[in-house]
Structure formats: C-alpha cells, structure tokens
Amino acid sequence: MSRISKFIRLSALSLFIIICFSAISSAAVIGWVDYDFLFVAHPEYPIKNQEYQVKVAEYNEAYEAAIADVTDQEQLIELYNYYNSKLLEVEEQLRTYLVDSIKKFIALVAQEQNVDIVLSKSIVIYGGVDLTRLVVEAMYKSYGTSVPSYLNLP
C-alpha cells in the first residue's frame, strides 16, 4: 500500500512540475503605456479641463461671496472646506470620466496587439511593448479625427 501511495505522490508531484514549467514557458506578453501622457492626450481633455476651470471660477466666486461678511474663523474654515470639497468632487468626476475612457482604449489596443498585461510606464524598468502611440491613435480614431500634430507621440 505504501508503494502505491508513493507512486501517487510522485505522479502528482511530476504533474505539478510539468504544469509549472509549461506555464513559465508560455510567458505573458507585457505592454506598457505612459498614463500621464494618455491623460492629457485624450481627445476630450481640453473640453473637460475647460469645464473644470469654469467650475473653479464658479466656486471661487461663490466662496468669496459667502465669506464677504463672515468674521468667525471657524465659519470661514467651514466655508472653505465646503467649497473645496465641492471642487474636489468635480475634479474626481472629470478624472474618473477620462480614466475610464482611457482604460477602455487600453483594453481594446491590448486585445488587438495580443498583449496579456498592460502596466504603467512608471513601473516598467526594462522590456515590454509600448502601446502609448497605438492607444492615442485609437482614441482619436474613435472620435473621427486624426491625432493633432502638437501631440508629440512617443
């Protein structure tokens, strides 16, 4: 009985080793993107940035009007925190919109290029496939325009 048990253990170990080596030999294709560049290169970035600047001006004006007659330091701090939090909400909404859009284009390009994993350029030391240019081109293509010349594509 112990011979059969040893044989089963040895067989299981052999199978495990074979599976591990086959997984290593079929390594994933890794790509990377310059996420900061993609953010500012997004076709809607200028519009979203302008929307943000309008909100900044609106909230600054509302804040200035709200504090005009306030002398209590605590109330000033409350008003500042209130308007600052409103501004942070707008910033987060705009950022989320662009990031979600960029993620979709990264996934699309990665699939087209048979890339299994996409990392941010900031964590890649060596190797991988730069997908940044292809993602920018895909974004602009989806909007029916060509990539503007002022974008110095990597």
GROMACS .gro file of C-alpha atoms in nm:
model
  154
    1MET     CA    1   0.000   0.000   0.000
    2SER     CA    2   0.283   0.241   0.073
    3ARG     CA    3   0.432   0.175  -0.274
    4ILE     CA    4   0.107   0.281  -0.438
    5SER     CA    5   0.089   0.587  -0.212
    6LYS     CA    6   0.447   0.686  -0.303
    7PHE     CA    7   0.369   0.632  -0.672
    8ILE     CA    8   0.061   0.855  -0.648
    9ARG     CA    9   0.257   1.126  -0.466
   10LEU     CA   10   0.541   1.108  -0.718
   11SER     CA   11   0.296   1.123  -1.008
   12ALA     CA   12   0.117   1.421  -0.856
   13LEU     CA   13   0.447   1.600  -0.796
   14SER     CA   14   0.561   1.530  -1.153
   15LEU     CA   15   0.233   1.660  -1.292
   16PHE     CA   16   0.264   1.974  -1.078
   17ILE     CA   17   0.620   2.038  -1.201
   18ILE     CA   18   0.518   1.987  -1.564
   19ILE     CA   19   0.227   2.232  -1.525
   20CYS     CA   20   0.453   2.492  -1.361
   21PHE     CA   21   0.717   2.468  -1.633
   22SER     CA   22   0.461   2.486  -1.910
   23ALA     CA   23   0.312   2.798  -1.752
   24ILE     CA   24   0.655   2.959  -1.731
   25SER     CA   25   0.742   2.870  -2.089
   26SER     CA   26   0.426   3.032  -2.221
   27ALA     CA   27   0.502   3.370  -2.067
   28ALA     CA   28   0.251   3.650  -2.100
   29VAL     CA   29   0.312   3.936  -2.340
   30ILE     CA   30   0.352   4.255  -2.138
   31GLY     CA   31   0.281   4.603  -2.266
   32TRP     CA   32   0.303   4.943  -2.107
   33VAL     CA   33   0.159   5.291  -2.154
   34ASP     CA   34   0.255   5.639  -2.046
   35TYR     CA   35  -0.060   5.702  -1.845
   36ASP     CA   36   0.016   6.069  -1.774
   37PHE     CA   37   0.063   6.133  -2.144
   38LEU     CA   38  -0.258   5.947  -2.232
   39PHE     CA   39  -0.450   6.158  -1.982
   40VAL     CA   40  -0.353   6.491  -2.137
   41ALA     CA   41  -0.361   6.348  -2.490
   42HIS     CA   42  -0.721   6.230  -2.454
   43PRO     CA   43  -0.940   6.398  -2.718
   44GLU     CA   44  -1.178   6.527  -2.452
   45TYR     CA   45  -0.910   6.653  -2.214
   46PRO     CA   46  -0.924   7.015  -2.336
   47ILE     CA   47  -1.303   7.022  -2.300
   48LYS     CA   48  -1.301   6.853  -1.960
   49ASN     CA   49  -1.023   7.081  -1.840
   50GLN     CA   50  -1.220   7.384  -1.955
   51GLU     CA   51  -1.529   7.253  -1.769
   52TYR     CA   52  -1.314   7.216  -1.460
   53GLN     CA   53  -1.177   7.570  -1.490
   54VAL     CA   54  -1.533   7.707  -1.521
   55LYS     CA   55  -1.632   7.522  -1.202
   56VAL     CA   56  -1.322   7.653  -1.024
   57ALA     CA   57  -1.421   8.008  -1.116
   58GLU     CA   58  -1.784   7.949  -1.010
   59TYR     CA   59  -1.686   7.802  -0.673
   60ASN     CA   60  -1.427   8.073  -0.611
   61GLU     CA   61  -1.688   8.339  -0.681
   62ALA     CA   62  -1.944   8.166  -0.457
   63TYR     CA   63  -1.683   8.126  -0.183
   64GLU     CA   64  -1.582   8.491  -0.199
   65ALA     CA   65  -1.947   8.596  -0.180
   66ALA     CA   66  -2.012   8.358   0.111
   67ILE     CA   67  -1.721   8.486   0.319
   68ALA     CA   68  -1.774   8.855   0.245
   69ASP     CA   69  -1.944   8.929   0.578
   70VAL     CA   70  -1.809   8.640   0.784
   71THR     CA   71  -1.573   8.723   1.068
   72ASP     CA   72  -1.581   8.399   1.265
   73GLN     CA   73  -1.267   8.196   1.192
   74GLU     CA   74  -1.445   7.861   1.236
   75GLN     CA   75  -1.717   7.960   0.992
   76LEU     CA   76  -1.452   8.070   0.740
   77ILE     CA   77  -1.285   7.731   0.773
   78GLU     CA   78  -1.621   7.554   0.730
   79LEU     CA   79  -1.697   7.752   0.416
   80TYR     CA   80  -1.350   7.688   0.277
   81ASN     CA   81  -1.382   7.315   0.344
   82TYR     CA   82  -1.730   7.307   0.190
   83TYR     CA   83  -1.628   7.474  -0.136
   84ASN     CA   84  -1.303   7.283  -0.150
   85SER     CA   85  -1.491   6.952  -0.116
   86LYS     CA   86  -1.732   7.057  -0.393
   87LEU     CA   87  -1.436   7.134  -0.616
   88LEU     CA   88  -1.271   6.802  -0.534
   89GLU     CA   89  -1.595   6.622  -0.629
   90VAL     CA   90  -1.596   6.791  -0.970
   91GLU     CA   91  -1.228   6.713  -1.019
   92GLU     CA   92  -1.286   6.347  -0.929
   93GLN     CA   93  -1.583   6.318  -1.166
   94LEU     CA   94  -1.385   6.462  -1.457
   95ARG     CA   95  -1.078   6.249  -1.378
   96THR     CA   96  -1.289   5.934  -1.347
   97TYR     CA   97  -1.456   6.003  -1.680
   98LEU     CA   98  -1.121   6.034  -1.860
   99VAL     CA   99  -0.957   5.743  -1.678
  100ASP     CA  100  -1.249   5.508  -1.753
  101SER     CA  101  -1.234   5.607  -2.119
  102ILE     CA  102  -0.857   5.555  -2.135
  103LYS     CA  103  -0.888   5.213  -1.972
  104LYS     CA  104  -1.134   5.104  -2.241
  105PHE     CA  105  -0.894   5.208  -2.517
  106ILE     CA  106  -0.600   5.038  -2.345
  107ALA     CA  107  -0.802   4.715  -2.326
  108LEU     CA  108  -0.903   4.746  -2.691
  109VAL     CA  109  -0.546   4.802  -2.813
  110ALA     CA  110  -0.406   4.531  -2.586
  111GLN     CA  111  -0.652   4.283  -2.727
  112GLU     CA  112  -0.573   4.385  -3.087
  113GLN     CA  113  -0.200   4.351  -3.019
  114ASN     CA  114  -0.233   4.022  -2.827
  115VAL     CA  115  -0.090   4.178  -2.513
  116ASP     CA  116  -0.191   3.999  -2.194
  117ILE     CA  117  -0.084   4.253  -1.932
  118VAL     CA  118  -0.055   4.633  -1.956
  119LEU     CA  119   0.142   4.827  -1.697
  120SER     CA  120   0.207   5.193  -1.637
  121LYS     CA  121   0.537   5.320  -1.779
  122SER     CA  122   0.632   5.443  -1.433
  123ILE     CA  123   0.677   5.089  -1.302
  124VAL     CA  124   0.849   4.933  -1.603
  125ILE     CA  125   1.226   4.919  -1.580
  126TYR     CA  126   1.304   4.717  -1.888
  127GLY     CA  127   1.122   4.547  -2.172
  128GLY     CA  128   0.762   4.523  -2.271
  129VAL     CA  129   0.577   4.671  -2.566
  130ASP     CA  130   0.499   5.044  -2.568
  131LEU     CA  131   0.130   5.077  -2.653
  132THR     CA  132   0.102   5.451  -2.587
  133ARG     CA  133   0.104   5.563  -2.950
  134LEU     CA  134  -0.148   5.297  -3.051
  135VAL     CA  135  -0.383   5.394  -2.767
  136VAL     CA  136  -0.369   5.763  -2.864
  137GLU     CA  137  -0.436   5.675  -3.226
  138ALA     CA  138  -0.729   5.453  -3.125
  139MET     CA  139  -0.878   5.730  -2.910
  140TYR     CA  140  -0.867   5.988  -3.188
  141LYS     CA  141  -0.989   5.738  -3.447
  142SER     CA  142  -1.295   5.668  -3.233
  143TYR     CA  143  -1.373   6.041  -3.233
  144GLY     CA  144  -1.337   6.052  -3.609
  145THR     CA  145  -1.031   6.277  -3.607
  146SER     CA  146  -0.661   6.239  -3.659
  147VAL     CA  147  -0.403   6.285  -3.385
  148PRO     CA  148  -0.314   6.657  -3.357
  149SER     CA  149   0.040   6.747  -3.456
  150TYR     CA  150   0.102   6.929  -3.127
  151LEU     CA  151   0.097   6.592  -2.950
  152ASN     CA  152   0.450   6.467  -2.968
  153LEU     CA  153   0.372   6.098  -2.969
  154PRO     CA  154   0.629   5.877  -2.802
   0.00000   0.00000   0.00000
